[in-house]
Amino acid sequence: MRLRNLREEVLEANLELVRRGLVLYTFGNASGISRKDGLVAIKPSGVPYEELTPEHIVITKLDGEIVEGELRPSSDLATHLELYKHFPNTGGVAHTHSEFATAWAQAGKPIPCFGTTHADYFHGPVPVTERLNASEIAGDYELATGAAICRTFAKLNPDAIPAVLVAGHAPFCWGASVAEAAHNAVILEYVARMAYHTLSINAESGPLAGELHDKHFLRKHGNNAYYGQAKAK
Amino acid sequence: MRLRNLREEVLEANLELVRRGLVLYTFGNASGISRKDGLVAIKPSGVPYEELTPEHIVITKLDGEIVEGELRPSSDLATHLELYKHFPNTGGVAHTHSEFATAWAQAGKPIPCFGTTHADYFHGPVPVTERLNASEIAGDYELATGAAICRTFAKLNPDAIPAVLVAGHAPFCWGASVAEAAHNAVILEYVARMAYHTLSINAESGPLAGELHDKHFLRKHGNNAYYGQAKAK
Amino acid sequence: MRLRNLREEVLEANLELVRRGLVLYTFGNASGISRKDGLVAIKPSGVPYEELTPEHIVITKLDGEIVEGELRPSSDLATHLELYKHFPNTGGVAHTHSEFATAWAQAGKPIPCFGTTHADYFHGPVPVTERLNASEIAGDYELATGAAICRTFAKLNPDAIPAVLVAGHAPFCWGASVAEAAHNAVILEYVARMAYHTLSINAESGPLAGELHDKHFLRKHGNNAYYGQAKAK
Amino acid sequence: MRLRNLREEVLEANLELVRRGLVLYTFGNASGISRKDGLVAIKPSGVPYEELTPEHIVITKLDGEIVEGELRPSSDLATHLELYKHFPNTGGVAHTHSEFATAWAQAGKPIPCFGTTHADYFHGPVPVTERLNASEIAGDYELATGAAICRTFAKLNPDAIPAVLVAGHAPFCWGASVAEAAHNAVILEYVARMAYHTLSINAESGPLAGELHDKHFLRKHGNNAYYGQAKAK
């Protein structure tokens, strides 16, 4: 069996989504990539989480060809692959229908940055894609979803804003690893809840000052980060 | 004891409603039907879930006559029977007072389809019945409730929209089996929560494009479904 | 030790409030009365629930004199006693600061009956008291709270509506026993949540038709009740 | 190892924040002070709660110099120290990004006192700081946050209102001990939720009468308190 470590990381990230209450039944999927092998490991479609083992994880090439695995990959595979192709620093992708992030996606609104919790993880509002048109839906729909995400990031840095809301659908998140992608999905849901409550309290709430947004993002990320314990670089 | 398997499926579906947080105390009830025997198995009325065993499940004919069981059947029995009579592909029915679906029912509003989570399960808005009039309430109330549901589906396909909101009361869901009916009740509550939040974020939120609604419903249902693992047909 | 059974029922009802998420830390209190002895058993003030034993329950006369118990009774004792004196069929009282019922009390609004869940337990809107004036607050405040509740029920039947919202404070519930009082407190919180959501979905939501309200209340209560299993009467 | 008892209290208070659902991942931090030693014990930065032991707690002087501990202290240390310097009766500080209190902070609104739950703990609205300006953010940001809190309390008594909302950030709470600080953080979140719901039910909700606010606060605090069991003074 190839890529055992990556399979285990992908399994663990999928289970983290369950533990944090982000997925219901078989909703959601997370994948990881081995850049040196050019191979992606992704959750199979519609298998109950409590039955998942590393053996169930499906291994595909970047063009979608299955190289190992007896189950169908997640039906959202083509979206994941599109992100790997266009976001070169991405090591993992997580997709959920988590309650509040999905509500923002359904409402077709980006999540504004109202506070430092958001700024710690997302260096700007979390954007929303354009809605797909009829021919995109009729064609290779999951690929078109990925393409719509990439267009949304045409002028944004996916490493600094590792999340997007697909209009009328739900969020996709990513990160340097599949664990980080799942972590970002959990944070996104929390930020989405708090932004919702913030607007309910004060419909005129303004975004965080740009300086404070920068301060918090850079406190956790980049060369001068001073949050957490020092890591070897 | 007749219909042991069906009794166990009915018990399990009732317990699934508890595990998913859809019922409080003795609220809610689920039933299943054996079409070949013309017999329905339903939860007894007002018995605590933690005490329920397959022996407690009440077996009745489609006219409501009890053929096995020492306890009174759920007081909503007549509503279940009406659905079995009019929706011929229905194998199970689940009724809850789950929080958000009930709030939509109390508000007298159908749940619009704002996203693909909804579209995956319900091929259109989840409709709301008309309110019962005084003579319906004074007469065979539970039967009248079932009849109001059937009138609501006069021009809708119950196999494609396996749920309804009874105005001023709560949801009823159904499916090919009692397990599927309970599953649909869980999904309905989730969809009801997200639709609520969607409108709070953006009161002008529009419904999902028809093409996308079709795409998602047909991705999971029908001959060309490609979600989940292939099943024998 | 007197009234062991009543002490155990009171302890159990207090713990039920904890299990159902209605109380935080030492918030809340439930009491029961032995009408033949003219004695009330009530939770002591400010003792952590996980340490409570039947021995801690305080026994008082209807005038508040402690007849058994080494701890101070709940600071709301005088309110409980006032209810026992004026509502002769009441066997137990439960007071919580449960989240949504308290929000309605703080908003100074009665909880309208929007659906059958409410109608099953409360035969009309759950009323809110008038606010206490400065001299009531400065005087015997807890007694004045009880008196305000009784004035609210001057033209209402406390056996048919076993709950009230004290304006700016929180709910009090009661019932034929302390177990029923706690049960009603749980239902009230659920009904309060759903009424809140109902108005958010549709600010013009109207109350349930009177006939349906009667139907549901009488389906569960009174001589012709047919919900649950038959009981000896 | 110095200050073992204080380390254990600080660890326990941090874990209480986790148990009560106030923190996600490594969010949040609590500290305690030994006034006679002039030493502060604080959670290290970014360490998972499930791995924390008393040995991990960092001991610093009031000027921030680390006197014991191999890990970096919480990045919010300077804010904690500023509070200890200016609020002389404070024995502990707790900082969280709890959902509703943070939403009020993000909305830039003080939490009004709508009921007795609030009045039992906070003798007035929970205030919100001014937003920091660009030079405060660019300079010693965490110190500036503490200074902004202290300015907010220029005319308020921090012993009577042991909590603040930092605009665009989140709450800080304090108390006579670190346990009390964490307790106040839990209560604040509860009060923040209920105030939110109160305004949703009735946007015109008015604050609690001053007499009742005083009554409840003084029922639990001060020389004539009569809530809970009598303590040696």
PDB file of C-alpha atoms in Angstrom, chain A residues 9-204:
ATOM      1  CA  GLU A   9      -3.060  12.008   7.890  1.00  0.00           C
ATOM      2  CA  VAL A  10      -6.012  12.248   5.517  1.00  0.00           C
ATOM      3  CA  LEU A  11      -8.047   9.855   7.653  1.00  0.00           C
ATOM      4  CA  GLU A  12      -7.187  11.782  10.803  1.00  0.00           C
ATOM      5  CA  ALA A  13      -8.135  15.119   9.226  1.00  0.00           C
ATOM      6  CA  ASN A  14     -11.479  13.714   8.095  1.00  0.00           C
ATOM      7  CA  LEU A  15     -12.131  12.469  11.634  1.00  0.00           C
ATOM      8  CA  GLU A  16     -11.186  15.864  13.075  1.00  0.00           C
ATOM      9  CA  LEU A  17     -14.033  17.374  11.028  1.00  0.00           C
ATOM     10  CA  VAL A  18     -16.401  14.879  12.667  1.00  0.00           C
ATOM     11  CA  ARG A  19     -15.109  15.490  16.204  1.00  0.00           C
ATOM     12  CA  ARG A  20     -15.537  19.246  15.810  1.00  0.00           C
ATOM     13  CA  GLY A  21     -19.147  18.890  14.665  1.00  0.00           C
ATOM     14  CA  LEU A  22     -18.545  20.140  11.134  1.00  0.00           C
ATOM     15  CA  VAL A  23     -20.003  17.193   9.272  1.00  0.00           C
ATOM     16  CA  LEU A  24     -23.259  15.273   9.442  1.00  0.00           C
ATOM     17  CA  TYR A  25     -23.442  11.646   8.299  1.00  0.00           C
ATOM     18  CA  THR A  26     -21.136  11.269   5.266  1.00  0.00           C
ATOM     19  CA  PHE A  27     -20.970  14.995   4.414  1.00  0.00           C
ATOM     20  CA  GLY A  28     -17.581  16.575   3.863  1.00  0.00           C
ATOM     21  CA  ASN A  29     -14.235  15.367   2.601  1.00  0.00           C
ATOM     22  CA  ALA A  30     -10.563  16.103   3.095  1.00  0.00           C
ATOM     23  CA  SER A  31      -7.581  15.229   0.930  1.00  0.00           C
ATOM     24  CA  GLY A  32      -3.802  15.566   1.018  1.00  0.00           C
ATOM     25  CA  ILE A  33      -1.178  15.657  -1.694  1.00  0.00           C
ATOM     26  CA  SER A  34       2.317  14.223  -2.033  1.00  0.00           C
ATOM     27  CA  ARG A  35       3.885  16.828  -4.284  1.00  0.00           C
ATOM     28  CA  LYS A  36       6.954  14.723  -5.009  1.00  0.00           C
ATOM     29  CA  ASP A  37       4.840  11.754  -6.128  1.00  0.00           C
ATOM     30  CA  GLY A  38       2.205  13.905  -7.821  1.00  0.00           C
ATOM     31  CA  LEU A  39      -0.430  11.842  -6.002  1.00  0.00           C
ATOM     32  CA  VAL A  40      -3.524  12.868  -4.045  1.00  0.00           C
ATOM     33  CA  ALA A  41      -5.119  10.879  -1.208  1.00  0.00           C
ATOM     34  CA  ILE A  42      -8.837  11.533  -0.711  1.00  0.00           C
ATOM     35  CA  LYS A  43     -11.766  10.182   1.282  1.00  0.00           C
ATOM     36  CA  PRO A  44     -14.036   7.782  -0.612  1.00  0.00           C
ATOM     37  CA  SER A  45     -17.589   8.911  -1.392  1.00  0.00           C
ATOM     38  CA  GLY A  46     -20.438   8.215   0.995  1.00  0.00           C
ATOM     39  CA  VAL A  47     -18.657   5.835   3.399  1.00  0.00           C
ATOM     40  CA  PRO A  48     -19.616   6.264   7.087  1.00  0.00           C
ATOM     41  CA  TYR A  49     -16.794   7.911   9.050  1.00  0.00           C
ATOM     42  CA  GLU A  50     -16.822   5.306  11.809  1.00  0.00           C
ATOM     43  CA  GLU A  51     -15.917   2.618   9.256  1.00  0.00           C
ATOM     44  CA  LEU A  52     -13.118   4.509   7.512  1.00  0.00           C
ATOM     45  CA  THR A  53      -9.623   3.023   7.618  1.00  0.00           C
ATOM     46  CA  PRO A  54      -6.425   4.117   5.824  1.00  0.00           C
ATOM     47  CA  GLU A  55      -7.064   1.339   3.280  1.00  0.00           C
ATOM     48  CA  HIS A  56     -10.284   3.055   2.176  1.00  0.00           C
ATOM     49  CA  ILE A  57      -8.490   6.271   1.227  1.00  0.00           C
ATOM     50  CA  VAL A  58      -8.324   6.555  -2.568  1.00  0.00           C
ATOM     51  CA  ILE A  59      -5.069   7.532  -4.311  1.00  0.00           C
ATOM     52  CA  THR A  60      -5.315   9.422  -7.601  1.00  0.00           C
ATOM     53  CA  LYS A  61      -3.119  11.277  -9.991  1.00  0.00           C
ATOM     54  CA  LEU A  62      -3.592  15.018 -10.523  1.00  0.00           C
ATOM     55  CA  ASP A  63      -5.654  14.240 -13.621  1.00  0.00           C
ATOM     56  CA  GLY A  64      -8.046  12.153 -11.525  1.00  0.00           C
ATOM     57  CA  GLU A  65      -6.861   8.710 -12.594  1.00  0.00           C
ATOM     58  CA  ILE A  66      -7.165   6.284  -9.695  1.00  0.00           C
ATOM     59  CA  VAL A  67      -3.885   4.537  -8.959  1.00  0.00           C
ATOM     60  CA  GLU A  68      -4.891   2.701  -5.776  1.00  0.00           C
ATOM     61  CA  GLY A  69      -8.213   2.070  -4.028  1.00  0.00           C
ATOM     62  CA  GLU A  70     -11.277  -0.011  -4.623  1.00  0.00           C
ATOM     63  CA  LEU A  71     -13.852   2.628  -3.738  1.00  0.00           C
ATOM     64  CA  ARG A  72     -15.068   5.639  -5.669  1.00  0.00           C
ATOM     65  CA  PRO A  73     -13.297   8.822  -4.558  1.00  0.00           C
ATOM     66  CA  SER A  74     -15.332  11.710  -3.141  1.00  0.00           C
ATOM     67  CA  SER A  75     -17.585  13.194  -5.809  1.00  0.00           C
ATOM     68  CA  ASP A  76     -15.826  16.541  -5.175  1.00  0.00           C
ATOM     69  CA  LEU A  77     -12.437  15.149  -6.268  1.00  0.00           C
ATOM     70  CA  ALA A  78     -12.209  17.342  -9.354  1.00  0.00           C
ATOM     71  CA  THR A  79     -12.589  20.467  -7.212  1.00  0.00           C
ATOM     72  CA  HIS A  80      -9.757  19.364  -4.929  1.00  0.00           C
ATOM     73  CA  LEU A  81      -7.494  18.629  -7.917  1.00  0.00           C
ATOM     74  CA  GLU A  82      -8.128  22.037  -9.426  1.00  0.00           C
ATOM     75  CA  LEU A  83      -6.992  23.671  -6.182  1.00  0.00           C
ATOM     76  CA  TYR A  84      -3.822  21.582  -6.028  1.00  0.00           C
ATOM     77  CA  LYS A  85      -2.980  22.547  -9.594  1.00  0.00           C
ATOM     78  CA  HIS A  86      -3.427  26.284  -9.075  1.00  0.00           C
ATOM     79  CA  PHE A  87      -2.347  26.799  -5.455  1.00  0.00           C
ATOM     80  CA  PRO A  88       1.202  25.402  -5.465  1.00  0.00           C
ATOM     81  CA  ASN A  89       1.846  25.686  -1.711  1.00  0.00           C
ATOM     82  CA  THR A  90      -1.289  23.767  -0.807  1.00  0.00           C
ATOM     83  CA  GLY A  91      -0.737  20.383   0.860  1.00  0.00           C
ATOM     84  CA  GLY A  92      -4.296  19.628   1.842  1.00  0.00           C
ATOM     85  CA  VAL A  93      -7.927  20.563   1.134  1.00  0.00           C
ATOM     86  CA  ALA A  94     -10.987  20.222   3.359  1.00  0.00           C
ATOM     87  CA  HIS A  95     -14.599  20.643   2.293  1.00  0.00           C
ATOM     88  CA  THR A  96     -17.534  20.711   4.701  1.00  0.00           C
ATOM     89  CA  HIS A  97     -21.137  21.876   4.809  1.00  0.00           C
ATOM     90  CA  SER A  98     -20.566  23.340   8.279  1.00  0.00           C
ATOM     91  CA  GLU A  99     -23.597  25.236   9.466  1.00  0.00           C
ATOM     92  CA  PHE A 100     -22.632  28.909   9.578  1.00  0.00           C
ATOM     93  CA  ALA A 101     -19.983  28.973   6.867  1.00  0.00           C
ATOM     94  CA  THR A 102     -22.522  27.288   4.584  1.00  0.00           C
ATOM     95  CA  ALA A 103     -25.160  29.863   5.530  1.00  0.00           C
ATOM     96  CA  TRP A 104     -22.801  32.669   4.401  1.00  0.00           C
ATOM     97  CA  ALA A 105     -22.182  30.735   1.171  1.00  0.00           C
ATOM     98  CA  GLN A 106     -25.914  30.297   0.652  1.00  0.00           C
ATOM     99  CA  ALA A 107     -26.472  34.003   1.333  1.00  0.00           C
ATOM    100  CA  GLY A 108     -23.825  34.802  -1.293  1.00  0.00           C
ATOM    101  CA  LYS A 109     -21.915  37.104   1.062  1.00  0.00           C
ATOM    102  CA  PRO A 110     -18.188  37.178   1.936  1.00  0.00           C
ATOM    103  CA  ILE A 111     -17.395  36.932   5.651  1.00  0.00           C
ATOM    104  CA  PRO A 112     -16.087  40.336   6.767  1.00  0.00           C
ATOM    105  CA  CYS A 113     -13.190  40.497   9.188  1.00  0.00           C
ATOM    106  CA  PHE A 114     -14.750  41.886  12.364  1.00  0.00           C
ATOM    107  CA  GLY A 115     -12.090  40.874  14.841  1.00  0.00           C
ATOM    108  CA  THR A 116      -8.737  39.478  15.722  1.00  0.00           C
ATOM    109  CA  THR A 117      -9.914  35.833  15.735  1.00  0.00           C
ATOM    110  CA  HIS A 118     -10.555  36.153  12.011  1.00  0.00           C
ATOM    111  CA  ALA A 119      -7.363  38.171  11.470  1.00  0.00           C
ATOM    112  CA  ASP A 120      -5.269  35.476  13.168  1.00  0.00           C
ATOM    113  CA  TYR A 121      -6.095  33.055  10.341  1.00  0.00           C
ATOM    114  CA  PHE A 122      -7.441  34.868   7.282  1.00  0.00           C
ATOM    115  CA  HIS A 123      -5.677  37.963   6.003  1.00  0.00           C
ATOM    116  CA  GLY A 124      -8.820  39.603   4.591  1.00  0.00           C
ATOM    117  CA  PRO A 125     -12.513  38.820   4.216  1.00  0.00           C
ATOM    118  CA  VAL A 126     -13.264  35.228   3.237  1.00  0.00           C
ATOM    119  CA  PRO A 127     -14.442  35.659  -0.360  1.00  0.00           C
ATOM    120  CA  VAL A 128     -17.418  34.107  -2.101  1.00  0.00           C
ATOM    121  CA  THR A 129     -17.286  32.790  -5.670  1.00  0.00           C
ATOM    122  CA  GLU A 130     -19.543  33.847  -8.495  1.00  0.00           C
ATOM    123  CA  ARG A 131     -22.484  31.534  -9.104  1.00  0.00           C
ATOM    124  CA  LEU A 132     -21.941  28.944 -11.821  1.00  0.00           C
ATOM    125  CA  ASN A 133     -23.883  29.384 -15.053  1.00  0.00           C
ATOM    126  CA  ALA A 134     -26.073  26.746 -16.661  1.00  0.00           C
ATOM    127  CA  SER A 135     -23.372  25.407 -18.988  1.00  0.00           C
ATOM    128  CA  GLU A 136     -20.851  25.065 -16.156  1.00  0.00           C
ATOM    129  CA  ILE A 137     -23.444  23.114 -14.152  1.00  0.00           C
ATOM    130  CA  ALA A 138     -24.343  20.914 -17.102  1.00  0.00           C
ATOM    131  CA  GLY A 139     -20.715  20.193 -17.939  1.00  0.00           C
ATOM    132  CA  ASP A 140     -17.933  19.006 -15.626  1.00  0.00           C
ATOM    133  CA  TYR A 141     -19.577  20.566 -12.592  1.00  0.00           C
ATOM    134  CA  GLU A 142     -16.990  19.764  -9.932  1.00  0.00           C
ATOM    135  CA  LEU A 143     -14.161  20.990 -12.169  1.00  0.00           C
ATOM    136  CA  ALA A 144     -16.103  24.179 -12.852  1.00  0.00           C
ATOM    137  CA  THR A 145     -16.465  24.663  -9.093  1.00  0.00           C
ATOM    138  CA  GLY A 146     -12.702  24.490  -8.722  1.00  0.00           C
ATOM    139  CA  ALA A 147     -12.218  26.877 -11.610  1.00  0.00           C
ATOM    140  CA  ALA A 148     -14.640  29.362 -10.031  1.00  0.00           C
ATOM    141  CA  ILE A 149     -12.590  29.241  -6.829  1.00  0.00           C
ATOM    142  CA  CYS A 150      -9.393  29.894  -8.716  1.00  0.00           C
ATOM    143  CA  ARG A 151     -10.935  32.874 -10.550  1.00  0.00           C
ATOM    144  CA  THR A 152     -11.982  34.268  -7.148  1.00  0.00           C
ATOM    145  CA  PHE A 153      -8.323  34.175  -6.117  1.00  0.00           C
ATOM    146  CA  ALA A 154      -7.048  35.779  -9.310  1.00  0.00           C
ATOM    147  CA  LYS A 155      -6.022  38.831  -7.258  1.00  0.00           C
ATOM    148  CA  LEU A 156      -5.876  37.238  -3.807  1.00  0.00           C
ATOM    149  CA  ASN A 157      -3.145  35.208  -2.134  1.00  0.00           C
ATOM    150  CA  PRO A 158      -4.464  31.710  -1.299  1.00  0.00           C
ATOM    151  CA  ASP A 159      -1.690  31.210   1.266  1.00  0.00           C
ATOM    152  CA  ALA A 160      -2.891  34.238   3.250  1.00  0.00           C
ATOM    153  CA  ILE A 161      -6.619  33.509   2.894  1.00  0.00           C
ATOM    154  CA  PRO A 162      -6.865  29.717   2.962  1.00  0.00           C
ATOM    155  CA  ALA A 163     -10.662  29.487   2.561  1.00  0.00           C
ATOM    156  CA  VAL A 164     -13.457  30.312   0.153  1.00  0.00           C
ATOM    157  CA  LEU A 165     -17.245  30.160   0.104  1.00  0.00           C
ATOM    158  CA  VAL A 166     -18.709  28.559  -3.016  1.00  0.00           C
ATOM    159  CA  ALA A 167     -21.930  30.495  -3.661  1.00  0.00           C
ATOM    160  CA  GLY A 168     -25.042  28.407  -3.005  1.00  0.00           C
ATOM    161  CA  HIS A 169     -22.900  25.504  -1.896  1.00  0.00           C
ATOM    162  CA  ALA A 170     -20.452  25.560   1.038  1.00  0.00           C
ATOM    163  CA  PRO A 171     -16.847  26.328   2.054  1.00  0.00           C
ATOM    164  CA  PHE A 172     -13.573  24.853   0.843  1.00  0.00           C
ATOM    165  CA  CYS A 173     -10.458  25.362   2.989  1.00  0.00           C
ATOM    166  CA  TRP A 174      -6.827  24.475   2.450  1.00  0.00           C
ATOM    167  CA  GLY A 175      -3.419  24.635   4.092  1.00  0.00           C
ATOM    168  CA  ALA A 176       0.174  23.475   4.020  1.00  0.00           C
ATOM    169  CA  SER A 177      -1.024  20.025   5.117  1.00  0.00           C
ATOM    170  CA  VAL A 178      -4.339  18.230   5.304  1.00  0.00           C
ATOM    171  CA  ALA A 179      -4.282  18.709   9.093  1.00  0.00           C
ATOM    172  CA  GLU A 180      -3.954  22.445   8.609  1.00  0.00           C
ATOM    173  CA  ALA A 181      -6.764  22.425   6.026  1.00  0.00           C
ATOM    174  CA  ALA A 182      -9.085  20.740   8.527  1.00  0.00           C
ATOM    175  CA  HIS A 183      -7.930  23.124  11.277  1.00  0.00           C
ATOM    176  CA  ASN A 184      -8.770  26.076   9.031  1.00  0.00           C
ATOM    177  CA  ALA A 185     -12.224  24.600   8.359  1.00  0.00           C
ATOM    178  CA  VAL A 186     -12.888  24.508  12.113  1.00  0.00           C
ATOM    179  CA  ILE A 187     -11.689  28.087  12.583  1.00  0.00           C
ATOM    180  CA  LEU A 188     -13.700  29.260   9.579  1.00  0.00           C
ATOM    181  CA  GLU A 189     -16.902  27.886  11.094  1.00  0.00           C
ATOM    182  CA  TYR A 190     -16.142  29.653  14.384  1.00  0.00           C
ATOM    183  CA  VAL A 191     -15.384  32.922  12.623  1.00  0.00           C
ATOM    184  CA  ALA A 192     -18.543  32.545  10.524  1.00  0.00           C
ATOM    185  CA  ARG A 193     -20.666  32.137  13.677  1.00  0.00           C
ATOM    186  CA  MET A 194     -19.169  35.163  15.368  1.00  0.00           C
ATOM    187  CA  ALA A 195     -19.492  37.354  12.273  1.00  0.00           C
ATOM    188  CA  TYR A 196     -23.166  36.369  12.073  1.00  0.00           C
ATOM    189  CA  HIS A 197     -23.727  37.338  15.714  1.00  0.00           C
ATOM    190  CA  THR A 198     -21.727  40.552  15.297  1.00  0.00           C
ATOM    191  CA  LEU A 199     -24.020  41.792  12.541  1.00  0.00           C
ATOM    192  CA  SER A 200     -27.103  40.797  14.553  1.00  0.00           C
ATOM    193  CA  ILE A 201     -25.909  42.936  17.462  1.00  0.00           C
ATOM    194  CA  ASN A 202     -24.888  45.849  15.282  1.00  0.00           C
ATOM    195  CA  ALA A 203     -25.829  45.875  11.602  1.00  0.00           C
ATOM    196  CA  GLU A 204     -23.421  48.793  11.145  1.00  0.00           C
TER     197      GLU A 204
END
